[in-house]
Short mmCIF file of C-alpha atoms and ligand atoms in Angstrom, two decimals:
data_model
loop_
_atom_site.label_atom_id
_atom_site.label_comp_id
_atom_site.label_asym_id
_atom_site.label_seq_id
_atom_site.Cartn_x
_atom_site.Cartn_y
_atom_site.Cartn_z
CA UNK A 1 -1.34 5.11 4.33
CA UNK A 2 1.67 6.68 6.06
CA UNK A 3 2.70 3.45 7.85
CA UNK A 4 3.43 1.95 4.50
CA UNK A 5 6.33 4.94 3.94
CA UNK A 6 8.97 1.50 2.87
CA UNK A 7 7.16 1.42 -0.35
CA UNK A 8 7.71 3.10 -3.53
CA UNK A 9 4.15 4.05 -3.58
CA UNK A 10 4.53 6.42 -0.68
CA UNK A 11 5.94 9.09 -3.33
CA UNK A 12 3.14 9.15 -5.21
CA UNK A 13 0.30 11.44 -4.60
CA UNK A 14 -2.43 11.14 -2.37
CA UNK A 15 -4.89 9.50 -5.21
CA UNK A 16 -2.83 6.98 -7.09
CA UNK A 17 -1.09 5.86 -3.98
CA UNK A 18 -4.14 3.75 -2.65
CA UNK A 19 -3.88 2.54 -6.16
CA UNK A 20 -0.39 1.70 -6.01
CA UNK A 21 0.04 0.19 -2.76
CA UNK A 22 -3.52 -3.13 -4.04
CA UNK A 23 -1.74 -3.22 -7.23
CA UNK A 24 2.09 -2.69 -7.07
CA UNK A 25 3.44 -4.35 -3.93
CA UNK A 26 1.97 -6.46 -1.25
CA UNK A 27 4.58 -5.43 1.81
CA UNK A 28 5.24 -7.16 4.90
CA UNK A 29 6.63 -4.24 6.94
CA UNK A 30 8.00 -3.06 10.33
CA UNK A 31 10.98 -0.92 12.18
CA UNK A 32 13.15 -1.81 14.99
CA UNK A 33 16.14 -0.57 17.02
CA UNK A 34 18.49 -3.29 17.27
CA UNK A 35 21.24 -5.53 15.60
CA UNK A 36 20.44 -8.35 13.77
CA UNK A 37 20.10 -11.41 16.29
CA UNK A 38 21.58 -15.06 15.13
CA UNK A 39 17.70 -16.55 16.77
CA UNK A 40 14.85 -15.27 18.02
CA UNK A 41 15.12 -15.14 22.02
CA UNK A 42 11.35 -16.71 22.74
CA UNK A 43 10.04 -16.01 25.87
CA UNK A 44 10.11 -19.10 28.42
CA UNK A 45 6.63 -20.13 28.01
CA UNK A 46 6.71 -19.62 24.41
CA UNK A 47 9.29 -22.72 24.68
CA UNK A 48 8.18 -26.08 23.28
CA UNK A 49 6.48 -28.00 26.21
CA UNK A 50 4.29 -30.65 27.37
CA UNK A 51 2.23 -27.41 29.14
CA UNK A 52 2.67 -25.20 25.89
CA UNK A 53 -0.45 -23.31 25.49
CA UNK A 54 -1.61 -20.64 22.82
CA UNK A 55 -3.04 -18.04 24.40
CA UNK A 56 -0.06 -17.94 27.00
CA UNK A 57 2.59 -17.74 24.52
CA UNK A 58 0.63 -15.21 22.79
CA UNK A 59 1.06 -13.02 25.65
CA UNK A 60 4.41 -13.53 26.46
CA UNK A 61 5.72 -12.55 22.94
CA UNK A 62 3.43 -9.20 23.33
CA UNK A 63 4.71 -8.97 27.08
CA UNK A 64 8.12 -8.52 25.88
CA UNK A 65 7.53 -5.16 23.93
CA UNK A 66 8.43 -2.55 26.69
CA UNK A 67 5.33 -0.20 27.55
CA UNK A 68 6.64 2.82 26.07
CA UNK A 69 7.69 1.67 22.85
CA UNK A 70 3.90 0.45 23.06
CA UNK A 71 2.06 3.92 23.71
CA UNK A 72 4.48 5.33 21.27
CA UNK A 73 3.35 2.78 18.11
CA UNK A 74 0.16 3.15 19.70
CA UNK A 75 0.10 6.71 19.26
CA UNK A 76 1.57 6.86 15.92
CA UNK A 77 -0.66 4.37 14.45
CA UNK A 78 -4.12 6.40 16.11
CA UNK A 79 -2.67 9.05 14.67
CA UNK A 80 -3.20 7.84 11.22
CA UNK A 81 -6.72 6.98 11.55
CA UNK A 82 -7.10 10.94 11.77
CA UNK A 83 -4.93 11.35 8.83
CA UNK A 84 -7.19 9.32 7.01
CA UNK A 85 -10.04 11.92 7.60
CA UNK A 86 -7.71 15.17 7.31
CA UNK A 87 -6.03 13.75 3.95
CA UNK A 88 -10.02 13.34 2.83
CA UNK A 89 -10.65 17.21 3.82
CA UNK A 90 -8.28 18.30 2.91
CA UNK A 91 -8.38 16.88 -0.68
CA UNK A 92 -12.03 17.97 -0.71
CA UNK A 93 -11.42 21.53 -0.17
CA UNK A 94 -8.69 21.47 -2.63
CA UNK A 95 -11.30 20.27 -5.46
CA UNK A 96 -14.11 22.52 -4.37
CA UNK A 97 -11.55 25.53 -4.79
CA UNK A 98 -10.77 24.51 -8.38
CA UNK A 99 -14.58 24.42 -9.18
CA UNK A 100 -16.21 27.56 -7.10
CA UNK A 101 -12.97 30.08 -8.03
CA UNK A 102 -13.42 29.08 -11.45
CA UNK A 103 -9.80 27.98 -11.67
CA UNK A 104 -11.05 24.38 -13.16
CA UNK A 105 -12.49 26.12 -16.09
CA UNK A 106 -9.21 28.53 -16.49
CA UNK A 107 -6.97 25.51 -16.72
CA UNK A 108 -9.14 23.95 -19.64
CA UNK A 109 -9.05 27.43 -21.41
CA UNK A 110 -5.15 27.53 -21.07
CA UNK A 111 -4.93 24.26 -22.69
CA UNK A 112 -7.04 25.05 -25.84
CA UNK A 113 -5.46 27.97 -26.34
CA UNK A 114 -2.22 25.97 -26.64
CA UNK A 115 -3.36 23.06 -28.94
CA UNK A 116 -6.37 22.50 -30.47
CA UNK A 117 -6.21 18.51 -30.68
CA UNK A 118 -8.67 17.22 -27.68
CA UNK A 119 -6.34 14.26 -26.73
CA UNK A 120 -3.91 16.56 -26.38
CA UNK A 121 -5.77 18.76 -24.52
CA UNK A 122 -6.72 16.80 -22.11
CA UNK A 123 -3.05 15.87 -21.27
CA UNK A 124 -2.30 19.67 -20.58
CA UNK A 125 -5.34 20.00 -18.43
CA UNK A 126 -3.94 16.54 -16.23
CA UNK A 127 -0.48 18.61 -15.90
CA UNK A 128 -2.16 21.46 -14.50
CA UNK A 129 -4.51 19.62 -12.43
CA UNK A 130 -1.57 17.70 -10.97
CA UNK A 131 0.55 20.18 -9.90
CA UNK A 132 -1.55 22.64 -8.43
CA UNK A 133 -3.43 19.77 -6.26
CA UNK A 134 0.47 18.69 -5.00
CA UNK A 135 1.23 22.33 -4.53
CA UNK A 136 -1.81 23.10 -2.44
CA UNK A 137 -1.79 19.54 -0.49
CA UNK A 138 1.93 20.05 0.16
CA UNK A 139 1.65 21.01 3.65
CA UNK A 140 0.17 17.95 4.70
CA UNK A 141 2.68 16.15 2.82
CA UNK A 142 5.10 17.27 4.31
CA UNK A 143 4.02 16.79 7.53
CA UNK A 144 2.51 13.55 7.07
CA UNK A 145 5.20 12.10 5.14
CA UNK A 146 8.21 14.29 6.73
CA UNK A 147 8.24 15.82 10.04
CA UNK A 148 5.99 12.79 11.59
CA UNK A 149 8.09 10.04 10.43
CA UNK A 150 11.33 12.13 12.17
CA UNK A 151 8.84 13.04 15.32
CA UNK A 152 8.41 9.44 15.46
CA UNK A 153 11.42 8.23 14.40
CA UNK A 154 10.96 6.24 11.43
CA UNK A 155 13.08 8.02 8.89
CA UNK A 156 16.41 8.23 8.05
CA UNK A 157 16.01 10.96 5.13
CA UNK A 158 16.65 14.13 4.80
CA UNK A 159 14.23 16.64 3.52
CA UNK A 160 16.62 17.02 -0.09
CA UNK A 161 16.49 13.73 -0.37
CA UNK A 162 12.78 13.28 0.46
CA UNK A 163 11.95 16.16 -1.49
CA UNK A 164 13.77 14.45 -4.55
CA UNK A 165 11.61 11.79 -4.15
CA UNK A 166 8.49 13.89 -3.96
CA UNK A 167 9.73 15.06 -7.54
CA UNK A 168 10.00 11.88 -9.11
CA UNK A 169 7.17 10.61 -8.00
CA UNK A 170 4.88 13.90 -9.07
CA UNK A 171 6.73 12.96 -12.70
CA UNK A 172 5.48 9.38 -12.55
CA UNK A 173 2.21 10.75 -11.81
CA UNK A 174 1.86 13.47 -14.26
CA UNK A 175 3.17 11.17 -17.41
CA UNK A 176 1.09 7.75 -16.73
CA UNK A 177 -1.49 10.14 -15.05
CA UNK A 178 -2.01 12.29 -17.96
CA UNK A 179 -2.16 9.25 -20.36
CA UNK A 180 -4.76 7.53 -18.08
CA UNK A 181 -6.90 10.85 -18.32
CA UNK A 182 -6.33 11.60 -21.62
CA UNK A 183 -7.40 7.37 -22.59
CA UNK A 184 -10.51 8.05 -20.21
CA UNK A 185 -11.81 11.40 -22.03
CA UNK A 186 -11.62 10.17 -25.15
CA UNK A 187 -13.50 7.16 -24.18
CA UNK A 188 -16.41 9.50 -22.37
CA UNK A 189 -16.71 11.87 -25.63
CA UNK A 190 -16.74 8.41 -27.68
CA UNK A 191 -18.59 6.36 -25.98
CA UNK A 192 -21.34 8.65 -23.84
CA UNK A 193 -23.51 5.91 -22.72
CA UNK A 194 -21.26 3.28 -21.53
CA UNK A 195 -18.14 5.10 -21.03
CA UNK A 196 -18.28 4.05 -17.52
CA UNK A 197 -17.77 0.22 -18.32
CA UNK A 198 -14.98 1.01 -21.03
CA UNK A 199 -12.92 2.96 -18.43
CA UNK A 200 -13.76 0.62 -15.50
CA UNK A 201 -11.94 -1.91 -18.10
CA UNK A 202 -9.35 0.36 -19.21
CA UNK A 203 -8.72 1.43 -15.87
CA UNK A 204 -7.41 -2.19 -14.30
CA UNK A 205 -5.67 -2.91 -18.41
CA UNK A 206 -3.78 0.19 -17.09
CA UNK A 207 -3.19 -1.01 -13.60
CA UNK A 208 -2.10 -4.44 -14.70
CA UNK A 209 0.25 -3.07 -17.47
CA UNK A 210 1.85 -0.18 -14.49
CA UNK A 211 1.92 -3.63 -12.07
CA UNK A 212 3.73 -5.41 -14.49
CA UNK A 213 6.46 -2.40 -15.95
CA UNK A 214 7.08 -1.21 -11.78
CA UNK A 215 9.32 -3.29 -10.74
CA UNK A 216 11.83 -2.98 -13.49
CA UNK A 217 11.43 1.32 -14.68
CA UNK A 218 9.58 2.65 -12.01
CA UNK A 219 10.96 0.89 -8.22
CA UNK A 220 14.63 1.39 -9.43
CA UNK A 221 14.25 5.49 -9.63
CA UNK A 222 14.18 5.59 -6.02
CA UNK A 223 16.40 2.92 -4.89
CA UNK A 224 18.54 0.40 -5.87
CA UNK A 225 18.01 -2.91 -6.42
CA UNK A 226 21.05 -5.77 -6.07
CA UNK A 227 20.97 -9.45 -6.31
CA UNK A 228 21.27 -10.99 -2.90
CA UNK A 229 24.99 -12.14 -2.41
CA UNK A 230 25.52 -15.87 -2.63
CA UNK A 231 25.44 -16.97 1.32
CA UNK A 232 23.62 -20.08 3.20
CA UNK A 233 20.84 -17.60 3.98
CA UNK A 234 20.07 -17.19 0.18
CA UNK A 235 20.32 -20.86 -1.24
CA UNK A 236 17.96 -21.38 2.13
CA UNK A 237 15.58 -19.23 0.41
CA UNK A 238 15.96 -20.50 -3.39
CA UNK A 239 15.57 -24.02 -1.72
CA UNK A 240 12.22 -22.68 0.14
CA UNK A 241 10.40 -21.41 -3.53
CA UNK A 242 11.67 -24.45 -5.13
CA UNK A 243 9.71 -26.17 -2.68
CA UNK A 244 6.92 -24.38 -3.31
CA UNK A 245 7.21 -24.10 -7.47
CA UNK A 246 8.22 -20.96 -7.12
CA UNK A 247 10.65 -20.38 -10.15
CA UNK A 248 12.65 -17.78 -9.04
CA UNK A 249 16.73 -18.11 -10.04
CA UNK A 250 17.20 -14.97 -7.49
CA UNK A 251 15.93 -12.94 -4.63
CA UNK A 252 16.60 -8.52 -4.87
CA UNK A 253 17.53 -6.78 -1.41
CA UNK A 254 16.76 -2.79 -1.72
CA UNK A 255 18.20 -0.24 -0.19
CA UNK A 256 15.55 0.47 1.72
CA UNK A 257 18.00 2.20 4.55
CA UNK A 258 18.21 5.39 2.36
CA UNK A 259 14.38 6.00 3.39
CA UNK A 260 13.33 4.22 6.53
CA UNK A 261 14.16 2.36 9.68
CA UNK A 262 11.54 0.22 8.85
CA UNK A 263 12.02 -3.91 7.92
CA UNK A 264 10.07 -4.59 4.71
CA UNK A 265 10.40 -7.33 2.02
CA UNK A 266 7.67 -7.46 -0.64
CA UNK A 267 6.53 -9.29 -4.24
CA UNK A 268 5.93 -7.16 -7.05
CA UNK A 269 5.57 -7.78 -10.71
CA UNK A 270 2.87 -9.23 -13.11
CA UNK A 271 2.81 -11.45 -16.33
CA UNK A 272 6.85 -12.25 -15.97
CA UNK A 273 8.36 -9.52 -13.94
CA UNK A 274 7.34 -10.91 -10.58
CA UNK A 275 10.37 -10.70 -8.13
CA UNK A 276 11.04 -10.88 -4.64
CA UNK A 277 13.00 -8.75 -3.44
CA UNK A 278 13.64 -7.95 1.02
CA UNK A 279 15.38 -4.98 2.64
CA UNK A 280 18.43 -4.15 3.75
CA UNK A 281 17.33 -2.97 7.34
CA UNK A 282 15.21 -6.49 7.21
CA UNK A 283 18.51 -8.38 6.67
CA UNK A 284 20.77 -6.26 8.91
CA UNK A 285 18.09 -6.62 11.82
CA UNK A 286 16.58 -9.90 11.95
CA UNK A 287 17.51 -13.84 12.38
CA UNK A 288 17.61 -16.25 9.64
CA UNK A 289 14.75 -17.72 10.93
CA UNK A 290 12.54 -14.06 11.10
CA UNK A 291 13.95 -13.36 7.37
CA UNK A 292 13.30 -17.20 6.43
CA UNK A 293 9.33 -16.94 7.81
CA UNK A 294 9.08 -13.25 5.81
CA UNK A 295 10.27 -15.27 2.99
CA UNK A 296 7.27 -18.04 3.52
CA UNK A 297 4.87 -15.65 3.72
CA UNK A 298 5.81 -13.31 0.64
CA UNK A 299 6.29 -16.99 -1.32
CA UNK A 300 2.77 -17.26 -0.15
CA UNK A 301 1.50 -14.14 -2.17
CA UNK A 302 3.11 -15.15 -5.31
CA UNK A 303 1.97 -18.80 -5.35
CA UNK A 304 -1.68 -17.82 -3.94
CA UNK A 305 -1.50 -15.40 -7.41
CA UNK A 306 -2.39 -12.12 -4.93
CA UNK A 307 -0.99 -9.30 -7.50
CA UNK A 308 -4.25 -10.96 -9.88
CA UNK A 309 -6.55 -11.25 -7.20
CA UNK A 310 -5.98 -7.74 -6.25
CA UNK A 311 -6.76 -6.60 -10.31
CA UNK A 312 -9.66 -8.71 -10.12
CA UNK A 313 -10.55 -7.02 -7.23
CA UNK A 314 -9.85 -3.50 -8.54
CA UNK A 315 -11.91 -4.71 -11.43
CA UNK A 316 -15.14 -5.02 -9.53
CA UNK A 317 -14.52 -2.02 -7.48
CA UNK A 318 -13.41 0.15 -10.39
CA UNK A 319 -16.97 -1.28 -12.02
CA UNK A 320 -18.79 0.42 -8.83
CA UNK A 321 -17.23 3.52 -8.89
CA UNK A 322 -17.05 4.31 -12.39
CA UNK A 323 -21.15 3.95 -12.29
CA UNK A 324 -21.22 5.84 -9.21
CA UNK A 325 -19.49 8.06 -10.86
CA UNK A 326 -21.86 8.29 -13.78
CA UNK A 327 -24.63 9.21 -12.03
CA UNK A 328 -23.29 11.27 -9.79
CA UNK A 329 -21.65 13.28 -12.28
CA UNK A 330 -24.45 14.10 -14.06
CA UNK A 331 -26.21 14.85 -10.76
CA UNK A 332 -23.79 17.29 -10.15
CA UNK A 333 -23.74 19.21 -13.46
CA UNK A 334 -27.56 19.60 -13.72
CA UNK A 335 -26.91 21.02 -10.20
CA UNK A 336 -23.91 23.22 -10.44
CA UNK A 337 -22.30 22.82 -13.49
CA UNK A 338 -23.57 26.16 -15.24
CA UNK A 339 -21.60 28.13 -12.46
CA UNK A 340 -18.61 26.27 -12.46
CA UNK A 341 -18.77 26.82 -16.58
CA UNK A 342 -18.26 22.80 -16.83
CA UNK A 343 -19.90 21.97 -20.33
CA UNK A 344 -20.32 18.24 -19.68
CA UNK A 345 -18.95 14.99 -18.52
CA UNK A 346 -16.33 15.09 -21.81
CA UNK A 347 -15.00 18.59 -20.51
CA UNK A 348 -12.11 18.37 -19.21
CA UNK A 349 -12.78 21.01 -16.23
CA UNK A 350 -14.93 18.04 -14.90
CA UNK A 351 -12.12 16.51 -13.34
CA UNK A 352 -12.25 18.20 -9.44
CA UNK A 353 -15.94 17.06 -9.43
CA UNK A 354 -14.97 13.61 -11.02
CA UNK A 355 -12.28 13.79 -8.01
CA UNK A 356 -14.30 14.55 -5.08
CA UNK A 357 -17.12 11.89 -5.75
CA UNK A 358 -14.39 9.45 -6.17
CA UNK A 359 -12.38 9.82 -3.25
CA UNK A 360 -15.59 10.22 -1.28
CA UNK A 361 -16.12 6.68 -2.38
CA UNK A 362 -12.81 6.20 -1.53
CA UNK A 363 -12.89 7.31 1.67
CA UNK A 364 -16.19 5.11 2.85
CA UNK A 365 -14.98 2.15 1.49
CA UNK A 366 -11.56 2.37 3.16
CA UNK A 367 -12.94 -0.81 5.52
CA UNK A 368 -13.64 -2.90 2.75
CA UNK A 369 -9.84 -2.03 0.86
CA UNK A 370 -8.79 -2.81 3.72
CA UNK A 371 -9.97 -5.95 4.61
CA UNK A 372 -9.53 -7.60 1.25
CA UNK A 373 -5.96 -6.67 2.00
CA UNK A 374 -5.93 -8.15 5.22
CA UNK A 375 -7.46 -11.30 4.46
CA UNK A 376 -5.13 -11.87 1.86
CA UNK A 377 -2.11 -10.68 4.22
CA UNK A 378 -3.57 -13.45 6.70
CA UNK A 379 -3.49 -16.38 3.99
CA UNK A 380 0.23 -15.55 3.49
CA UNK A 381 1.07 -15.40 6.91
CA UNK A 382 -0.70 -19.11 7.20
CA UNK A 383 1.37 -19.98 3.72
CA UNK A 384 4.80 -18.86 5.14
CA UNK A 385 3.89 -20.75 8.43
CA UNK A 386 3.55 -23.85 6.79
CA UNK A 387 6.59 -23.43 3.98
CA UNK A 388 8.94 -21.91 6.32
CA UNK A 389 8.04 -23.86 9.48
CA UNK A 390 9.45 -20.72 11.82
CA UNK A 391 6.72 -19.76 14.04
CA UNK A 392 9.22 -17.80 16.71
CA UNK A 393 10.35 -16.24 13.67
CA UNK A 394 7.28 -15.02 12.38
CA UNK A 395 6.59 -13.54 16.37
CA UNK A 396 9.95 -11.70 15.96
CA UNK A 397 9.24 -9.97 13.00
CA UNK A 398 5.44 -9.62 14.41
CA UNK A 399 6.96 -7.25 17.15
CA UNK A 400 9.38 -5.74 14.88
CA UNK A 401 6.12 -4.74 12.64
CA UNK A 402 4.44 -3.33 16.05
CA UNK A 403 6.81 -0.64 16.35
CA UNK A 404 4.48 1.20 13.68
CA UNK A 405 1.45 -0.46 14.06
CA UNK A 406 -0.94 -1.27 16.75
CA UNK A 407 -0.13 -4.62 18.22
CA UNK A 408 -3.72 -5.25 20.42
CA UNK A 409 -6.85 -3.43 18.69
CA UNK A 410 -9.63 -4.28 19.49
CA UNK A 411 -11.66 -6.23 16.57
CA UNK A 412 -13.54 -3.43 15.38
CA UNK A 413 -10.57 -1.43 14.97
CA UNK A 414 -8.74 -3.87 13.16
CA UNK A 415 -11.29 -4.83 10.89
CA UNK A 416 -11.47 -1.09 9.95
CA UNK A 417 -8.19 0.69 10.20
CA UNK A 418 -5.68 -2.28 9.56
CA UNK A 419 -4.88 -3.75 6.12
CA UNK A 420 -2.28 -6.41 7.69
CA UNK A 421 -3.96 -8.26 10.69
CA UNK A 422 -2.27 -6.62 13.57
CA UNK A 423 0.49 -8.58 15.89
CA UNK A 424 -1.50 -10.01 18.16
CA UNK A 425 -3.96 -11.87 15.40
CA UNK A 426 -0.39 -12.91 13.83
CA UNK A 427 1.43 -14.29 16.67
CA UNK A 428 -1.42 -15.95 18.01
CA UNK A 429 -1.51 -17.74 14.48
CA UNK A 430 1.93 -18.51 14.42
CA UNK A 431 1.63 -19.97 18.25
CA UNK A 432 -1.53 -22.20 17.41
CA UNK A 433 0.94 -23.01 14.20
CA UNK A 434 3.48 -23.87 16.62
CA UNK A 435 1.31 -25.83 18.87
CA UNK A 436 0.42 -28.12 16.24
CA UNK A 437 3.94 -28.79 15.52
CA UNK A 438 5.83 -29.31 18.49
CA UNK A 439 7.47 -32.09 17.66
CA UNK A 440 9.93 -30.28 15.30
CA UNK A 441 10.99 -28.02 18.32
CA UNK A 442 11.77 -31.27 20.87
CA UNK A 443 11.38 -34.40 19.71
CA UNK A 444 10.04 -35.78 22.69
CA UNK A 445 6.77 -34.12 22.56
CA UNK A 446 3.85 -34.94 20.25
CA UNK A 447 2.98 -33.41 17.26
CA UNK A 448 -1.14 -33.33 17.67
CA UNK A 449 -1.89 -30.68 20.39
CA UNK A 450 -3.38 -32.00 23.93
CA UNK A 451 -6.73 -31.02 24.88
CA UNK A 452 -6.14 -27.68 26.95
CA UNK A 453 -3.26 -26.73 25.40
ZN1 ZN B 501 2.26 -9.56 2.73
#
């Protein structure tokens, strides 16, 4: 998930980030070179016209992306489908060293010698766990997360201040980590035939309740949040989500800057902390009309109720994998368990095993994460078109977002590997959009397209 580094789930580890990116934020990002532009500068056939045609204007937005800045977010994004696979093997081999060196059953040992109350117990066991899987996956951290964002460059931060953030974000994950795990073993010893539906349902309660508490504790420790300045741009976009019932009194910008190059705006929050908040390096770098259309679409995910969908969504998944898990576990106990001294699924020194079946899961069911994403990412897009009525907008910010990602996969690919539809799919939206509309461009034309157009 390196090409969603704007987002305060990218400091979280490997595991919960997945987690954090469906639940926590719904980003609209991208990274770009130059200085914000007072329009977008739409390529002559892209112009309303009686002769306007889709496909045509498609390519002329794409045709305006230089070929080197092409093969470079070309490479970079590629480059990420292996990371997908070296992140999984890694992560394996991490969890199949805790179990065969006996170091799993060491860690649960150390805790009960400290305390001899389970629940706390099983918090210990979660602290250990933690930081000796970041400590042994740090290499690829770093290089995932560090030296390839500065190869390609995408990041403005140095390795203090990324390393900072590392820190905090290990924290995050060891305190609502270790009261997740601790919740979840006490339901397994409780509960031993049907602890996998109670923690399925605990699991998204958890979720919804870390959704709903991020935007205001967790966000602000690793950047800062301001209310947008009173200007034209703003009451623009208060007038454009009280047009839509959006009751929102004020829109956040971030600081985004201290991290990335990247243009991002997002909507976070559940149950009365949603907010929408955009980026500094999306203000300083785009036209009203780009930020106006990435305002439409993100007004899109809040009225279309995506943060819910997404729990609902983890709530069937989390139902799958938690009886996946179940029977896998005790596959893998009857099989194994004796060696790695594991005593049973409410052990503790369980956890690698329960960790390697479920990012194995994880990892074959990327497609499917992936696509609910981008299905939802698509209905926004069409939202935003119609609320913010900016279709050359939308294509600037389209390219912007194809200096990290692919802009032309082929449909495989993108049905796989991308979970925001990739440039091409969006332009080509926001020019059929566009084509439907061109009366608001030059009054002289119609506003229902011509056959052929
Ligand atoms: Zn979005």
């Amino acid at each position: 998930m390196a090409q969603e580094a704007q987002s305060p789930c990218y400091h979280m580890g490997h595991g919960m980030r997945a987690i954090c990116l469906i639940l926590l934020v719904l980003p609209l990002a991208g990274r770009g070179v130059h200085a914000s532009p007072a329009a977008p500068v739409v390529p002559a056939v892209a112009r309303a016209s009686p002769h306007f045609n889709v496909e045509t204007a498609t390519d002329a937005w794409l045709a305006t992306v230089p070929a080197a800045s092409k093969t470079r977010s070309d490479a970079y994004f590629e480059g990420g489908y292996w990371l997908l696979l070296w992140d999984f093997l890694c992560t394996v081999l991490v969890m199949v060293i805790l179990l065969e060196t006996g170091w799993s059953w060491r860690m649960r040992a150390a805790a009960e010698r400290i305390t001899r109350w389970r629940p706390l117990q099983s918090f210990l066991y979660w602290i250990e766990f933690a930081v000796i899987t970041s400590v042994l996956t740090f290499p690829l951290t770093v290089y995932e997360s560090f030296f390839r964002e500065h190869q390609y460059g995408l990041s403005n931060q140095s390795f203090g201040s990324w390393f900072r953030d590392q820190l905090i974000g290990l924290t995050i994950v060891l305190i609502l980590g270790g009261i997740a795990f601790t919740i979840v073993m006490g339901i397994v010893r409780r509960l031993p035939r049907s602890w996998h539906w109670w923690a399925a349902a605990c699991g998204v309660a958890f979720f919804a309740f870390v959704a709903m508490i991020a935007p205001v504790f967790l966000f602000p420790l690793f950047n800062k949040y301001t209310r947008l300045p009173d200007s034209t741009l703003k009451r623009e976009i208060l007038s454009l989500a009280r047009a839509n019932g959006i009751p929102a009194t004020d829109v956040y910008e971030v600081n985004a800057s201290r991290q990335s190059k990247r243009v991002s705006a997002n909507v976070s929050g559940f149950l009365g902390t949603e907010r929408i908040t955009l980026n500094d390096n999306l203000l300083n770098r785009c036209s009203p009309q780009a930020i106006l259309s990435v305002m439409g679409h993100e007004m899109g995910h809040y009225v279309m109720h995506h943060i819910l969908n997404a729990i609902l969504f983890a709530l069937i998944m989390l139902a799958i994998l938690f009886g996946i898990l179940r029977w896998a576990l005790e596959r893998g106990l009857r099989w194994r368990g004796e060696h790695w001294q594991v005593r049973g699924i409410g052990d503790t020194a369980v956890l690698p095993l329960a960790a390697l079946i479920v990012i194995t899961v994880s990892f074959l069911t990327t497609p499917i994460g992936n696509s609910f994403t981008r299905m939802q990412e698509y209905e926004a897009d069409i939202f935003g078109l119609n609320a913010a009525r900016q279709p050359d907008g939308e294509a600037e910010v389209d390219l912007l977002l194809g200096e990290y990602r692919k802009l032309n996969p082929g449909p495989l690919e993108e049905a796989v590997f991308f979970d925001h539809p990739s440039g091409r799919t969006r332009i080509y939206a926001a020019m059929r959009w566009k084509a439907e509309n061109l009366c608001l461009f030059d009054p002289k034309l119609a506003c229902i397209s011509q056959p052929g157009r």
